[in-house]
């Protein structure tokens, strides 16, 4: 299932890397795309939206 999450705390490519690594660490098969300009994280994953939100929050970012 693909989901799109608005993550307003993304400021640069480093943030994108942090989030991508955190999600892949949680679920190695997840496909993560981060649009830094739009601050949108697109995740193709079998995990629940709630768990992905928790991973992003745990990585120090804020999901809207
Ligand atoms: Cu950054």
Tab-separated table of N, CA and C and ligand atoms in Angstrom:
chain	number	residue	atom	x	y	z
A	1	UNK	N	0.851	-1.200	0.000
A	1	UNK	CA	0.000	0.000	0.000
A	1	UNK	C	0.880	1.241	0.000
A	2	UNK	N	0.600	2.177	-0.864
A	2	UNK	CA	1.358	3.421	-0.903
A	2	UNK	C	0.652	4.475	-0.060
A	3	UNK	N	1.442	5.231	0.658
A	3	UNK	CA	0.848	6.324	1.435
A	3	UNK	C	1.692	7.578	1.247
A	4	UNK	N	1.045	8.697	1.380
A	4	UNK	CA	1.738	9.984	1.297
A	4	UNK	C	1.549	10.696	2.617
A	5	UNK	N	2.684	11.116	3.179
A	5	UNK	CA	2.626	11.810	4.462
A	5	UNK	C	3.262	13.180	4.324
A	6	UNK	N	2.594	14.165	4.879
A	6	UNK	CA	3.143	15.525	4.906
A	6	UNK	C	4.026	15.648	6.139
A	7	UNK	N	5.313	15.965	5.900
A	7	UNK	CA	6.272	16.089	7.004
A	7	UNK	C	6.909	17.480	6.936
A	8	UNK	N	6.262	18.457	7.593
A	8	UNK	CA	6.691	19.864	7.460
A	8	UNK	C	8.095	20.127	7.988
A	9	UNK	N	8.617	19.230	8.824
A	9	UNK	CA	9.934	19.461	9.417
A	9	UNK	C	11.085	19.150	8.455
A	10	UNK	N	10.784	18.608	7.279
A	10	UNK	CA	11.853	18.338	6.298
A	10	UNK	C	12.390	19.670	5.771
A	11	UNK	N	13.713	19.851	5.918
A	11	UNK	CA	14.325	21.112	5.476
A	11	UNK	C	15.361	20.908	4.383
A	12	UNK	N	15.927	19.701	4.278
A	12	UNK	CA	17.012	19.490	3.318
A	12	UNK	C	17.154	18.016	2.990
A	13	UNK	N	18.118	17.719	2.118
A	13	UNK	CA	18.357	16.339	1.732
A	13	UNK	C	18.788	15.458	2.893
A	14	UNK	N	19.433	16.074	3.887
A	14	UNK	CA	19.847	15.313	5.070
A	14	UNK	C	18.643	14.776	5.826
A	15	UNK	N	17.616	15.605	5.932
A	15	UNK	CA	16.372	15.171	6.585
A	15	UNK	C	15.763	14.011	5.798
A	16	UNK	N	15.786	14.138	4.480
A	16	UNK	CA	15.230	13.094	3.619
A	16	UNK	C	15.964	11.780	3.842
A	17	UNK	N	17.306	11.861	3.944
A	17	UNK	CA	18.111	10.663	4.192
A	17	UNK	C	17.773	10.033	5.538
A	18	UNK	N	17.670	10.885	6.562
A	18	UNK	CA	17.361	10.398	7.912
A	18	UNK	C	16.048	9.626	7.911
A	19	UNK	N	15.033	10.211	7.266
A	19	UNK	CA	13.706	9.596	7.244
A	19	UNK	C	13.728	8.309	6.422
A	20	UNK	N	14.389	8.361	5.272
A	20	UNK	CA	14.456	7.174	4.413
A	20	UNK	C	15.129	6.019	5.154
A	21	UNK	N	16.269	6.318	5.813
A	21	UNK	CA	16.986	5.265	6.532
A	21	UNK	C	16.152	4.718	7.679
A	22	UNK	N	15.457	5.596	8.391
A	22	UNK	CA	14.658	5.159	9.538
A	22	UNK	C	13.549	4.213	9.083
A	23	UNK	N	12.906	4.553	7.959
A	23	UNK	CA	11.811	3.704	7.472
A	23	UNK	C	12.362	2.369	6.966
A	24	UNK	N	13.478	2.422	6.226
A	24	UNK	CA	14.048	1.180	5.700
A	24	UNK	C	14.607	0.302	6.816
A	25	UNK	N	15.037	0.944	7.889
A	25	UNK	CA	15.502	0.201	9.056
A	25	UNK	C	14.332	-0.533	9.709
A	26	UNK	N	13.168	0.102	9.664
A	26	UNK	CA	11.954	-0.474	10.228
A	26	UNK	C	11.430	-1.587	9.321
A	27	UNK	N	11.458	-1.331	8.019
A	27	UNK	CA	10.971	-2.334	7.054
A	27	UNK	C	11.848	-2.237	5.807
A	28	UNK	N	12.778	-3.196	5.680
A	28	UNK	CA	13.800	-3.100	4.631
A	28	UNK	C	13.202	-3.098	3.229
A	29	UNK	N	12.003	-3.661	3.065
A	29	UNK	CA	11.407	-3.737	1.735
A	29	UNK	C	10.644	-2.473	1.348
A	30	UNK	N	10.513	-1.554	2.269
A	30	UNK	CA	9.746	-0.343	1.972
A	30	UNK	C	10.420	0.471	0.879
A	31	UNK	N	9.593	1.070	0.029
A	31	UNK	CA	10.110	1.966	-0.999
A	31	UNK	C	9.766	3.388	-0.561
A	32	UNK	N	10.802	4.208	-0.367
A	32	UNK	CA	10.595	5.544	0.206
A	32	UNK	C	11.033	6.608	-0.785
A	33	UNK	N	10.173	7.582	-1.010
A	33	UNK	CA	10.545	8.734	-1.818
A	33	UNK	C	10.224	9.994	-1.028
A	34	UNK	N	11.188	10.905	-0.977
A	34	UNK	CA	10.985	12.139	-0.227
A	34	UNK	C	11.084	13.326	-1.179
A	35	UNK	N	10.048	14.123	-1.210
A	35	UNK	CA	10.050	15.378	-1.969
A	35	UNK	C	10.371	16.499	-0.988
A	36	UNK	N	11.637	16.938	-1.000
A	36	UNK	CA	12.091	17.919	-0.004
A	36	UNK	C	11.344	19.241	-0.182
A	37	UNK	N	11.137	19.641	-1.428
A	37	UNK	CA	10.493	20.928	-1.686
A	37	UNK	C	9.038	20.948	-1.187
A	38	UNK	N	8.326	19.860	-1.488
A	38	UNK	CA	6.905	19.788	-1.081
A	38	UNK	C	6.742	19.245	0.342
A	39	UNK	N	7.844	18.726	0.898
A	39	UNK	CA	7.825	18.120	2.242
A	39	UNK	C	6.838	16.952	2.326
A	40	UNK	N	6.868	16.146	1.277
A	40	UNK	CA	5.982	14.977	1.197
A	40	UNK	C	6.830	13.707	1.172
A	41	UNK	N	6.472	12.766	2.038
A	41	UNK	CA	7.126	11.459	2.039
A	41	UNK	C	6.139	10.451	1.472
A	42	UNK	N	6.556	9.769	0.405
A	42	UNK	CA	5.733	8.721	-0.186
A	42	UNK	C	6.360	7.383	0.162
A	43	UNK	N	5.572	6.518	0.761
A	43	UNK	CA	6.083	5.228	1.213
A	43	UNK	C	5.221	4.114	0.633
A	44	UNK	N	5.891	3.181	-0.020
A	44	UNK	CA	5.226	1.962	-0.490
A	44	UNK	C	5.624	0.882	0.501
A	45	UNK	N	4.676	0.422	1.286
A	45	UNK	CA	5.032	-0.449	2.403
A	45	UNK	C	3.884	-1.375	2.779
A	46	UNK	N	4.260	-2.452	3.468
A	46	UNK	CA	3.243	-3.351	4.023
A	46	UNK	C	2.915	-2.936	5.451
A	47	UNK	N	3.729	-2.050	6.010
A	47	UNK	CA	3.490	-1.614	7.383
A	47	UNK	C	2.298	-0.649	7.433
A	48	UNK	N	1.737	-0.480	8.617
A	48	UNK	CA	0.591	0.411	8.765
A	48	UNK	C	1.035	1.868	8.735
A	49	UNK	N	0.103	2.731	8.347
A	49	UNK	CA	0.396	4.164	8.317
A	49	UNK	C	0.807	4.647	9.705
A	50	UNK	N	0.145	4.105	10.718
A	50	UNK	CA	0.433	4.517	12.098
A	50	UNK	C	1.882	4.187	12.465
A	51	UNK	N	2.342	3.002	12.070
A	51	UNK	CA	3.713	2.613	12.431
A	51	UNK	C	4.732	3.457	11.672
A	52	UNK	N	4.443	3.804	10.416
A	52	UNK	CA	5.370	4.649	9.654
A	52	UNK	C	5.421	6.048	10.277
A	53	UNK	N	4.276	6.553	10.700
A	53	UNK	CA	4.252	7.859	11.375
A	53	UNK	C	5.107	7.830	12.633
A	54	UNK	N	5.018	6.727	13.362
A	54	UNK	CA	5.808	6.603	14.592
A	54	UNK	C	7.299	6.583	14.286
A	55	UNK	N	7.677	5.890	13.191
A	55	UNK	CA	9.096	5.825	12.814
A	55	UNK	C	9.610	7.221	12.463
A	56	UNK	N	8.813	7.977	11.711
A	56	UNK	CA	9.233	9.331	11.315
A	56	UNK	C	9.353	10.226	12.549
A	57	UNK	N	8.391	10.097	13.447
A	57	UNK	CA	8.426	10.892	14.682
A	57	UNK	C	9.643	10.523	15.521
A	58	UNK	N	9.933	9.222	15.612
A	58	UNK	CA	11.079	8.753	16.395
A	58	UNK	C	12.400	9.255	15.791
A	59	UNK	N	12.390	9.526	14.476
A	59	UNK	CA	13.592	10.039	13.811
A	59	UNK	C	13.733	11.551	14.014
A	60	UNK	N	12.821	12.138	14.762
A	60	UNK	CA	12.929	13.546	15.122
A	60	UNK	C	12.135	14.480	14.222
A	61	UNK	N	11.212	13.896	13.432
A	61	UNK	CA	10.431	14.741	12.528
A	61	UNK	C	8.954	14.747	12.919
A	62	UNK	N	8.250	15.684	12.334
A	62	UNK	CA	6.850	15.892	12.689
A	62	UNK	C	5.964	15.560	11.497
A	63	UNK	N	5.037	14.642	11.698
A	63	UNK	CA	4.071	14.308	10.647
A	63	UNK	C	2.816	15.130	10.874
A	64	UNK	N	2.362	15.767	9.813
A	64	UNK	CA	1.177	16.609	9.944
A	64	UNK	C	-0.090	15.742	9.953
B	1	LIG	CU1	17.682	18.607	6.951
